Coordinates of C-alpha atoms in Angstrom, one line a residue:
Chain A
M1 CA -0.3 -0.4 0.0
G2 CA 1.2 3.4 -0.6
A3 CA -0.4 4.8 2.5
G4 CA 3.1 5.2 4.0
H5 CA 4.0 7.9 2.1
A6 CA 0.9 9.6 3.9
H7 CA 2.8 10.8 6.7
A8 CA 6.3 11.3 4.9
L9 CA 6.8 15.5 5.9
Y10 CA 5.1 14.8 9.3
Q11 CA 7.2 13.7 12.1
H12 CA 4.9 13.0 15.5
G13 CA 5.4 14.9 18.4
H14 CA 3.9 16.8 21.3
S15 CA 6.3 19.7 21.8
T16 CA 5.4 23.5 21.7
V17 CA 6.1 24.3 18.2
H18 CA 3.7 20.4 17.4
R19 CA 0.6 22.0 19.8
M20 CA 0.9 25.6 17.9
G21 CA -2.5 26.4 16.3
P22 CA -1.4 26.0 12.5
E23 CA -2.5 29.0 11.6
A24 CA -0.1 30.6 13.5
K25 CA 3.0 28.3 12.6
L26 CA 1.5 28.9 8.6
A27 CA 1.6 33.0 9.1
A28 CA 5.1 33.0 11.1
G29 CA 7.0 30.7 8.6
F30 CA 5.6 32.3 5.7
A31 CA 6.9 36.0 7.1
S32 CA 10.1 34.2 7.5
V33 CA 10.6 32.8 4.6
V34 CA 9.9 36.2 2.7
A35 CA 12.5 38.3 5.4
I36 CA 14.9 35.3 4.4
A37 CA 14.5 35.7 0.7
T38 CA 14.9 39.8 1.2
T39 CA 17.6 39.5 3.5
P40 CA 20.9 41.0 1.4
R41 CA 23.6 38.6 0.3
E42 CA 26.5 40.3 1.5
A43 CA 25.3 40.3 5.1
V44 CA 26.9 37.1 5.6
W45 CA 26.1 37.4 9.8
A46 CA 22.1 38.0 9.2
F47 CA 22.7 34.8 7.7
A48 CA 23.9 33.1 10.6
L49 CA 21.7 34.6 12.7
H50 CA 18.7 33.4 11.2
A51 CA 20.1 29.7 11.1
A52 CA 20.9 30.9 14.8
V53 CA 17.1 31.4 15.2
L54 CA 15.9 28.2 12.8
A55 CA 18.3 26.1 15.2
A56 CA 16.5 27.5 18.0
V57 CA 13.0 26.6 16.5
V58 CA 14.1 23.1 15.6
T59 CA 15.3 22.4 18.9
A60 CA 12.1 23.7 20.3
A61 CA 10.3 21.4 17.9
E62 CA 12.1 18.6 19.5
L63 CA 12.7 17.7 15.6
P64 CA 16.0 15.6 15.4
P65 CA 18.8 17.1 13.3
R66 CA 19.1 14.1 10.9
F67 CA 15.1 14.4 10.1
V68 CA 15.4 17.6 8.6
L69 CA 19.2 17.3 6.7
R70 CA 17.5 14.5 5.0
R71 CA 14.8 16.8 3.9
L72 CA 16.8 19.2 3.1
A73 CA 18.1 17.2 0.1
I74 CA 15.1 18.6 -1.8
V75 CA 17.3 21.9 -2.3
L76 CA 19.9 19.6 -4.4
P77 CA 19.1 20.2 -7.3
F78 CA 18.5 24.4 -7.2
V79 CA 21.9 24.1 -5.5
A80 CA 23.4 22.1 -7.9
F81 CA 22.5 25.0 -10.6
A82 CA 23.6 27.6 -8.0
F83 CA 27.0 26.0 -8.4
T84 CA 27.5 26.5 -12.4
I85 CA 27.3 30.6 -11.8
P86 CA 30.7 31.3 -11.0
F87 CA 31.8 29.6 -14.3
V88 CA 29.6 31.6 -16.3
A89 CA 28.6 34.8 -15.0
G90 CA 30.8 38.2 -15.6
G91 CA 32.5 40.4 -14.3
E92 CA 35.8 40.9 -12.0
E93 CA 37.2 37.7 -11.7
V94 CA 38.7 36.1 -8.6
T95 CA 40.9 33.1 -8.7
V96 CA 40.3 30.2 -6.6
L97 CA 42.7 26.7 -6.9
G98 CA 43.9 28.0 -10.4
V99 CA 40.5 28.3 -11.5
G100 CA 39.2 32.4 -12.7
L101 CA 35.6 32.6 -10.9
S102 CA 33.5 35.6 -11.4
R103 CA 33.3 37.4 -7.6
D104 CA 29.6 38.6 -8.6
G105 CA 28.9 34.5 -9.5
L106 CA 30.2 33.6 -6.3
W107 CA 28.0 36.0 -4.6
G108 CA 25.1 34.0 -6.6
T109 CA 25.9 30.9 -5.3
W110 CA 26.4 32.0 -1.8
N111 CA 22.8 33.7 -2.0
V112 CA 20.8 30.9 -3.6
L113 CA 22.6 28.4 -1.3
A114 CA 21.8 30.7 1.9
K115 CA 18.2 31.3 1.1
A116 CA 17.4 28.0 -0.4
V117 CA 18.4 26.3 2.9
L118 CA 16.4 28.4 5.0
G119 CA 13.6 28.9 3.1
A120 CA 13.6 25.1 3.0
S121 CA 14.1 24.7 6.3
V122 CA 11.6 26.7 7.6
S123 CA 9.1 25.0 5.2
I124 CA 10.1 21.5 6.7
V125 CA 10.0 22.8 10.4
V126 CA 6.4 24.1 9.5
A127 CA 5.4 20.6 7.8
G128 CA 7.4 18.5 10.3
T129 CA 5.4 20.0 12.9
T130 CA 1.9 19.8 11.2
E131 CA -0.4 17.0 10.4
E132 CA -1.2 17.8 6.6
A133 CA -4.8 18.1 7.2
R134 CA -4.6 20.6 10.0
I135 CA -2.3 22.7 7.5
F136 CA -5.1 23.1 5.5
K137 CA -7.3 23.9 8.4
G138 CA -4.9 26.6 9.0
L139 CA -4.7 27.8 5.8
E140 CA -8.3 28.1 5.6
R141 CA -8.3 30.1 9.1
L142 CA -6.1 32.6 7.4
R143 CA -8.9 32.9 4.6
V144 CA -7.9 31.1 2.1
P145 CA -10.8 30.4 0.1
V146 CA -12.4 27.4 1.6
A147 CA -13.0 25.9 -2.3
I148 CA -9.1 25.1 -2.3
T149 CA -8.1 23.8 1.2
L150 CA -11.6 21.3 0.9
I151 CA -10.1 20.1 -2.9
A152 CA -6.5 20.0 -1.0
T153 CA -8.2 18.3 1.9
F154 CA -9.9 15.4 -0.4
M155 CA -7.2 15.2 -2.4
L156 CA -4.6 14.2 0.4
R157 CA -7.2 11.9 1.5
Y158 CA -7.5 9.9 -2.2
L159 CA -4.6 10.9 -3.2
T160 CA -3.2 7.4 -1.7
L161 CA -6.0 5.5 -3.2
I162 CA -5.6 6.7 -6.7
A163 CA -1.7 6.0 -6.7
D164 CA -2.6 2.6 -5.4
E165 CA -5.3 2.4 -8.2
L166 CA -3.0 3.5 -10.4
R167 CA -0.2 1.0 -9.3
R168 CA -2.5 -2.0 -9.5
T169 CA -3.4 -0.6 -13.5
R170 CA 0.1 -1.0 -14.2
V171 CA 0.6 -4.5 -13.0
A172 CA -2.3 -5.8 -14.4
M173 CA -0.6 -4.0 -17.7
R174 CA 2.5 -6.0 -17.3
A175 CA 0.6 -9.4 -16.4
R176 CA -0.5 -9.5 -19.9
G177 CA 2.9 -8.9 -21.6
Y178 CA 2.6 -4.9 -21.6
A179 CA 6.4 -3.4 -21.9
P180 CA 6.4 -0.5 -23.2
R181 CA 9.7 0.8 -24.6
W182 CA 9.4 3.6 -27.1
L183 CA 6.7 6.5 -26.9
W184 CA 4.6 5.0 -29.6
E185 CA 3.7 2.1 -27.2
A186 CA 2.6 4.6 -24.7
R187 CA -1.2 4.8 -26.0
P188 CA -2.1 1.9 -23.3
V189 CA -0.9 3.9 -20.3
A190 CA -3.0 7.1 -21.5
S191 CA -6.2 5.2 -21.6
A192 CA -5.4 3.7 -18.6
A193 CA -4.9 7.1 -16.9
G194 CA -8.0 7.6 -18.7
A195 CA -9.8 4.9 -17.2
V196 CA -8.4 5.9 -13.5
F197 CA -9.8 9.3 -14.2
V198 CA -12.9 8.3 -15.2
R199 CA -13.4 5.8 -11.9
S200 CA -12.3 8.6 -9.6
Y201 CA -14.4 10.8 -11.0
E202 CA -17.2 8.3 -10.1
R203 CA -15.7 8.0 -6.7
G204 CA -16.2 11.8 -6.2
E205 CA -20.2 11.5 -7.2
R206 CA -20.2 8.4 -4.5
V207 CA -18.6 10.7 -2.2
H208 CA -20.4 13.5 -2.1
A209 CA -24.0 11.4 -2.1
A210 CA -22.0 9.8 1.2
M211 CA -21.8 13.4 2.4
L212 CA -25.7 14.1 1.2
A213 CA -26.5 11.3 3.1
R214 CA -25.3 12.9 6.4
G215 CA -26.6 16.0 6.2
F216 CA -24.0 18.1 4.2
T217 CA -25.5 21.4 2.9
G218 CA -22.5 22.8 1.3
T219 CA -20.3 24.2 4.4
M220 CA -18.0 21.8 6.2
P221 CA -19.0 21.7 10.2
E222 CA -16.0 23.6 12.0
L223 CA -14.7 20.2 14.0
D224 CA -10.9 21.3 14.5
T225 CA -11.3 23.4 17.8
R226 CA -7.6 23.7 18.7
T227 CA -7.4 27.7 17.2
A228 CA -4.1 29.2 17.7
T229 CA -4.6 31.2 21.3
R230 CA -2.9 34.4 21.8
A231 CA 0.3 32.6 23.1
D232 CA 0.8 31.0 19.5
W233 CA 0.5 33.8 17.9
L234 CA 3.1 35.5 20.2
R235 CA 5.7 32.8 19.8
G236 CA 5.1 32.9 15.8
A237 CA 4.9 36.8 16.0
T238 CA 8.9 36.2 17.8
V239 CA 10.2 34.1 15.7
A240 CA 9.2 35.9 12.6
G241 CA 10.2 39.3 14.5
V242 CA 13.4 38.7 14.9
V243 CA 14.3 37.3 11.3
A244 CA 12.5 40.2 10.0
A245 CA 14.5 42.5 12.1
T246 CA 18.1 40.8 11.2
A247 CA 16.9 41.2 7.7
L248 CA 16.3 45.0 8.2
A249 CA 19.2 45.4 10.0
A250 CA 21.0 44.1 6.8
A251 CA 19.2 46.0 4.4
V252 CA 20.5 48.9 6.5
T253 CA 23.4 48.2 6.8
T254 CA 24.7 46.9 3.9
Chain B
M1 CA -48.7 -4.9 14.4
R2 CA -45.6 -2.9 14.8
A3 CA -45.8 0.8 13.4
L4 CA -43.8 0.8 9.8
A5 CA -40.2 2.4 9.5
V6 CA -40.1 2.3 6.4
A7 CA -42.9 2.1 3.2
A8 CA -42.2 2.5 -0.1
H9 CA -45.1 2.1 -2.8
G10 CA -44.7 2.0 -6.5
L11 CA -41.4 3.4 -7.0
V12 CA -39.9 4.4 -10.6
F13 CA -37.0 5.3 -11.2
S14 CA -34.7 5.8 -15.0
Y15 CA -30.8 6.7 -14.7
P16 CA -30.2 9.5 -17.3
D17 CA -29.0 7.1 -19.8
G18 CA -32.4 5.6 -19.9
H19 CA -32.1 2.3 -17.8
R20 CA -35.0 1.8 -15.7
A21 CA -33.7 0.3 -12.3
L22 CA -36.7 0.5 -10.6
D23 CA -40.1 -0.5 -12.0
G24 CA -42.8 -0.4 -9.2
F25 CA -40.6 -1.5 -6.3
D26 CA -43.0 -2.0 -3.4
L27 CA -41.2 -2.6 0.5
E28 CA -42.7 -2.4 3.8
V29 CA -40.6 -2.8 6.6
S30 CA -41.6 -2.5 10.4
A31 CA -39.6 -0.9 13.3
G32 CA -37.2 -2.8 14.3
E33 CA -37.1 -6.0 11.5
R34 CA -34.0 -6.9 9.5
V35 CA -34.5 -6.9 6.1
A36 CA -32.5 -9.0 3.4
L37 CA -32.3 -7.7 0.1
L38 CA -31.3 -9.9 -2.3
G39 CA -31.0 -10.3 -5.9
P40 CA -28.7 -10.6 -9.0
N41 CA -26.3 -7.4 -9.6
G42 CA -28.2 -4.6 -11.5
A43 CA -31.6 -5.6 -9.7
G44 CA -32.1 -2.0 -8.3
K45 CA -31.2 -2.7 -5.0
T46 CA -28.7 0.0 -4.2
T47 CA -31.0 2.2 -6.2
F48 CA -33.3 1.4 -4.0
A49 CA -31.7 2.2 -1.0
L50 CA -30.6 5.7 -2.3
H51 CA -34.3 6.5 -2.6
L52 CA -35.0 6.2 1.3
N53 CA -32.9 9.2 1.9
G54 CA -33.7 11.3 -1.3
I55 CA -30.3 11.3 -3.1
H56 CA -32.1 9.9 -5.7
V57 CA -35.9 11.0 -6.3
A58 CA -38.5 9.0 -7.5
E59 CA -40.3 9.7 -10.8
A60 CA -43.3 8.0 -9.8
G61 CA -44.3 6.4 -6.3
T62 CA -43.8 7.2 -2.7
V63 CA -41.0 6.5 0.1
A64 CA -42.0 7.1 3.5
I65 CA -39.5 6.9 6.8
G66 CA -41.8 6.7 10.0
D67 CA -44.5 9.5 9.7
L68 CA -42.5 11.5 7.0
R69 CA -42.1 11.4 3.4
V70 CA -39.1 11.7 1.7
A71 CA -39.1 14.7 0.6
E72 CA -38.2 18.5 0.9
P73 CA -38.7 20.0 3.9
D74 CA -38.1 17.1 5.6
L75 CA -35.3 15.9 3.5
A76 CA -32.7 17.0 6.4
E77 CA -34.7 15.2 9.4
V78 CA -35.2 12.3 6.6
R79 CA -31.7 11.9 6.4
R80 CA -30.9 12.2 10.2
R81 CA -33.8 8.9 10.3
V82 CA -31.6 7.0 7.2
G83 CA -28.4 6.1 8.2
L84 CA -27.0 4.8 4.6
V85 CA -23.7 2.6 4.6
F86 CA -22.6 2.5 1.5
Q87 CA -20.5 -0.3 -0.4
H88 CA -17.1 1.2 -0.5
A89 CA -16.0 2.7 2.8
D90 CA -13.3 4.5 1.1
D91 CA -16.3 6.5 0.2
Q92 CA -17.8 7.1 3.0
L93 CA -14.5 8.0 5.2
F94 CA -13.4 11.0 3.8
M95 CA -12.3 13.0 6.9
P96 CA -8.9 13.1 7.8
S97 CA -9.2 11.3 11.1
V98 CA -11.8 8.7 12.3
R99 CA -12.9 11.0 14.6
E100 CA -13.5 13.9 12.6
D101 CA -15.6 11.5 10.0
V102 CA -17.7 10.1 12.6
A103 CA -18.0 13.7 14.0
F104 CA -19.6 14.8 10.4
G105 CA -22.8 13.9 10.3
P106 CA -24.0 15.0 14.1
A107 CA -21.7 18.7 13.4
N108 CA -24.1 18.8 10.0
L109 CA -27.0 18.6 12.8
G110 CA -25.9 21.2 14.5
L111 CA -24.1 19.6 17.6
R112 CA -21.1 20.5 19.1
G113 CA -18.8 20.4 22.4
G114 CA -19.4 18.1 25.0
E115 CA -23.0 16.4 22.9
L116 CA -20.8 15.8 20.0
D117 CA -18.1 14.1 21.4
G118 CA -20.3 11.6 23.4
R119 CA -22.0 10.9 20.3
V120 CA -18.9 10.1 18.4
E121 CA -17.5 7.9 21.5
R122 CA -20.4 6.0 21.7
A123 CA -20.9 5.6 18.1
L124 CA -17.2 3.9 17.8
V125 CA -17.9 1.9 21.0
A126 CA -21.2 0.2 19.7
V127 CA -18.8 -1.0 16.5
G128 CA -15.6 -1.9 18.7
A129 CA -13.4 0.8 17.2
A130 CA -12.9 3.3 19.9
D131 CA -8.9 2.9 19.6
V132 CA -8.5 3.8 16.3
A133 CA -10.6 7.1 17.1
D134 CA -7.2 9.0 15.8
R135 CA -6.0 7.3 13.2
A136 CA -6.5 8.5 9.6
P137 CA -9.4 6.3 7.7
H138 CA -7.0 4.9 5.2
H139 CA -4.7 3.2 7.3
L140 CA -7.5 1.3 9.2
S141 CA -7.9 -2.2 7.3
G142 CA -10.8 -3.4 6.0
G143 CA -13.0 -4.8 8.7
E144 CA -12.0 -1.7 10.7
K145 CA -13.1 0.6 7.8
R146 CA -16.8 -1.6 7.3
R147 CA -17.1 -1.3 11.2
V148 CA -16.3 2.8 11.4
A149 CA -18.4 3.5 8.1
L150 CA -21.3 2.3 10.2
A151 CA -20.1 4.4 13.3
T152 CA -20.1 7.2 11.1
V153 CA -24.5 7.0 10.5
L154 CA -24.8 5.7 14.1
A155 CA -23.6 8.6 15.5
M156 CA -26.9 10.6 14.0
E157 CA -28.8 8.0 15.8
P158 CA -30.8 6.7 13.2
D159 CA -34.3 4.6 13.3
V160 CA -33.1 2.8 10.4
L161 CA -29.7 1.5 8.8
V162 CA -29.3 0.7 5.2
L163 CA -26.2 -1.9 4.8
D164 CA -25.3 -1.9 0.7
E165 CA -23.2 -5.3 0.7
P166 CA -21.6 -5.3 4.2
T167 CA -19.4 -7.9 3.9
S168 CA -18.2 -7.1 0.8
G169 CA -14.2 -8.0 1.0
L170 CA -14.2 -8.5 4.6
D171 CA -12.3 -11.6 5.9
P172 CA -14.3 -14.6 8.0
A173 CA -13.2 -12.7 11.2
G174 CA -14.2 -9.4 10.1
R175 CA -17.5 -10.5 8.9
R176 CA -18.3 -12.1 12.3
E177 CA -17.7 -9.1 14.4
L178 CA -19.7 -7.4 11.9
V179 CA -22.6 -9.7 12.2
E180 CA -22.0 -9.7 16.2
V181 CA -22.2 -5.6 16.0
L182 CA -25.3 -5.8 13.9
R183 CA -27.1 -8.0 16.0
S184 CA -26.4 -6.0 19.1
L185 CA -28.2 -3.0 17.2
A186 CA -31.6 -2.4 17.9
Q187 CA -32.8 0.0 14.2
T188 CA -34.5 -1.7 11.8
Q189 CA -31.9 -3.0 9.5
I190 CA -31.8 -3.7 5.3
V191 CA -29.5 -5.3 4.5
I192 CA -28.1 -5.2 0.9
T193 CA -26.5 -8.9 0.3
H194 CA -25.1 -11.6 -2.1
D195 CA -23.7 -13.2 0.7
L196 CA -27.1 -15.2 1.9
P197 CA -25.4 -17.1 5.1
F198 CA -24.9 -13.5 6.2
A199 CA -28.7 -12.8 5.2
L200 CA -29.9 -15.7 6.8
E201 CA -27.9 -15.3 10.0
L202 CA -28.6 -11.7 10.5
C203 CA -32.2 -11.1 9.0
E204 CA -35.4 -12.7 9.8
R205 CA -37.0 -12.1 6.6
A206 CA -35.4 -11.9 2.7
V207 CA -37.0 -10.2 -0.2
I208 CA -35.9 -11.1 -3.5
V209 CA -35.1 -7.6 -6.4
D210 CA -35.0 -8.8 -9.7
H211 CA -35.7 -6.2 -12.8
G212 CA -36.4 -3.2 -10.4
R213 CA -39.1 -5.0 -8.2
V214 CA -39.6 -7.2 -5.5
V215 CA -40.6 -10.5 -7.0
A216 CA -40.8 -12.8 -3.8
E217 CA -40.6 -12.4 0.0
G218 CA -40.9 -14.4 3.1
A219 CA -38.6 -15.9 6.1
T220 CA -34.9 -16.0 5.4
A221 CA -34.9 -19.5 5.8
A222 CA -38.0 -20.4 3.4
V223 CA -36.9 -18.3 0.9
L224 CA -33.6 -19.7 1.0
G225 CA -35.0 -22.9 0.9
D226 CA -36.6 -22.4 -2.7
A227 CA -34.2 -23.2 -4.9
E228 CA -36.0 -23.1 -8.3
L229 CA -36.6 -20.0 -7.1
L230 CA -33.0 -19.0 -5.9
R231 CA -32.1 -20.5 -9.2
A232 CA -35.2 -17.7 -11.5
H233 CA -32.7 -15.1 -10.1
R234 CA -29.6 -15.9 -10.2
L235 CA -28.9 -16.2 -6.8
E236 CA -27.0 -19.1 -5.4
L237 CA -25.9 -20.7 -2.1
P238 CA -22.6 -21.5 -1.5
Y239 CA -21.2 -25.3 -2.1
G240 CA -22.4 -27.7 0.9
F241 CA -24.2 -25.1 2.5
D242 CA -27.4 -26.3 3.6
P243 CA -30.0 -23.1 5.0
A244 CA -32.4 -25.7 6.7
V245 CA -29.1 -27.2 8.8
A246 CA -27.6 -23.8 9.5
S247 CA -30.9 -22.3 10.5
R248 CA -31.7 -25.1 13.1
G249 CA -28.4 -23.9 15.0
R250 CA -29.9 -21.0 16.0

């Protein structure tokens, strides 16, 4: 079953960060990412400070550092690309280990590297301490349209089922000797995908019937009463505030 | 005579593609009775079930649940009274956690706080699933899903339970647990099933549906004992199963 992937991003725990209302966490996370992204690249001390704040949050969240590092692998492709900048960028050159590199390009690499790692870390902490369904609940409370958060919630619920269906279809195709090697042999894949789509659509209708049968009238009842408290907002504001203040100070001094 | 829990008369219904799924369907079920709806695939059993709470609306005929006609303005109350357990539990369990799923129905009825929590707790205990309350529905086993799906409608405190193929895909232990749960419930039950021993075990009365109408009914043991009748409607007992012997053991 593909069900195991449902919690790939979430690390179960009971830390202060885990218990925070999702809306406060998301708002603080978003504000922090914006502040990190707008920090001038030359202010290396500011990035060190951002990293220190993040490390403190990771500790408070009781997330194992390995958990964060492993998930940071997602930024690798971007970072790998960034390492080509010094070779292709123009301007003043510096010699590193006998190779002439663009000074501006080196700053560019640093800029991408620092911001990608720090920004992704913020997302990893938010996703690692908030169950997926509560993330969408938080977005809803931050006034993201209900239609969008509902679609996302249902997608999350049924994604594993649809993936399972696709996998079974693929096994069934292979069992009947289908082993495509060329693009023109892909037609059965397309029709299988079409069949899964139609089945998903029909499932949607059945789910809707099941909802109507239990008195659904168009709005989801508010069941998750764990909203962000004043203390949650204060904690979020403190973290985001420190990061933003650092970014502002860096912008003023450079 | 006991009061009628369900009264359906002369139901006619066609799907948009023109297929006539119900063609003069009549059925009366007394309060507290357990009735098995038997019949081949495509006979109209599920279509009938969807008329009991107004998801489908008949072109002709009437359905009443107790003293209420299944129609506006009473549809909300009808949907509270009729608990429909769908064939595929995955269609019924759409919320992120079991607890929220069981709470969905009563919350739509306007319940909140302690009253809502109590309903959810009682429903989960009734089906023996209190220990999975905080799990995600897609992480449950087939048997657990089926029982939780039952809990989602029990939480609405319905008068009538309608179960569509409740034993399909269950292993023998899951099936036995379901029988035990259903026998412990006081509600009127209409059970759509191809599992004839299950029908015999649970329901005192059986109704055979074919071509969109009721074609035969009687005591379950008698209906299942009529080999000719079963054959005429594509129903078959499992190899070696003798309903007369099986019902003697009860």
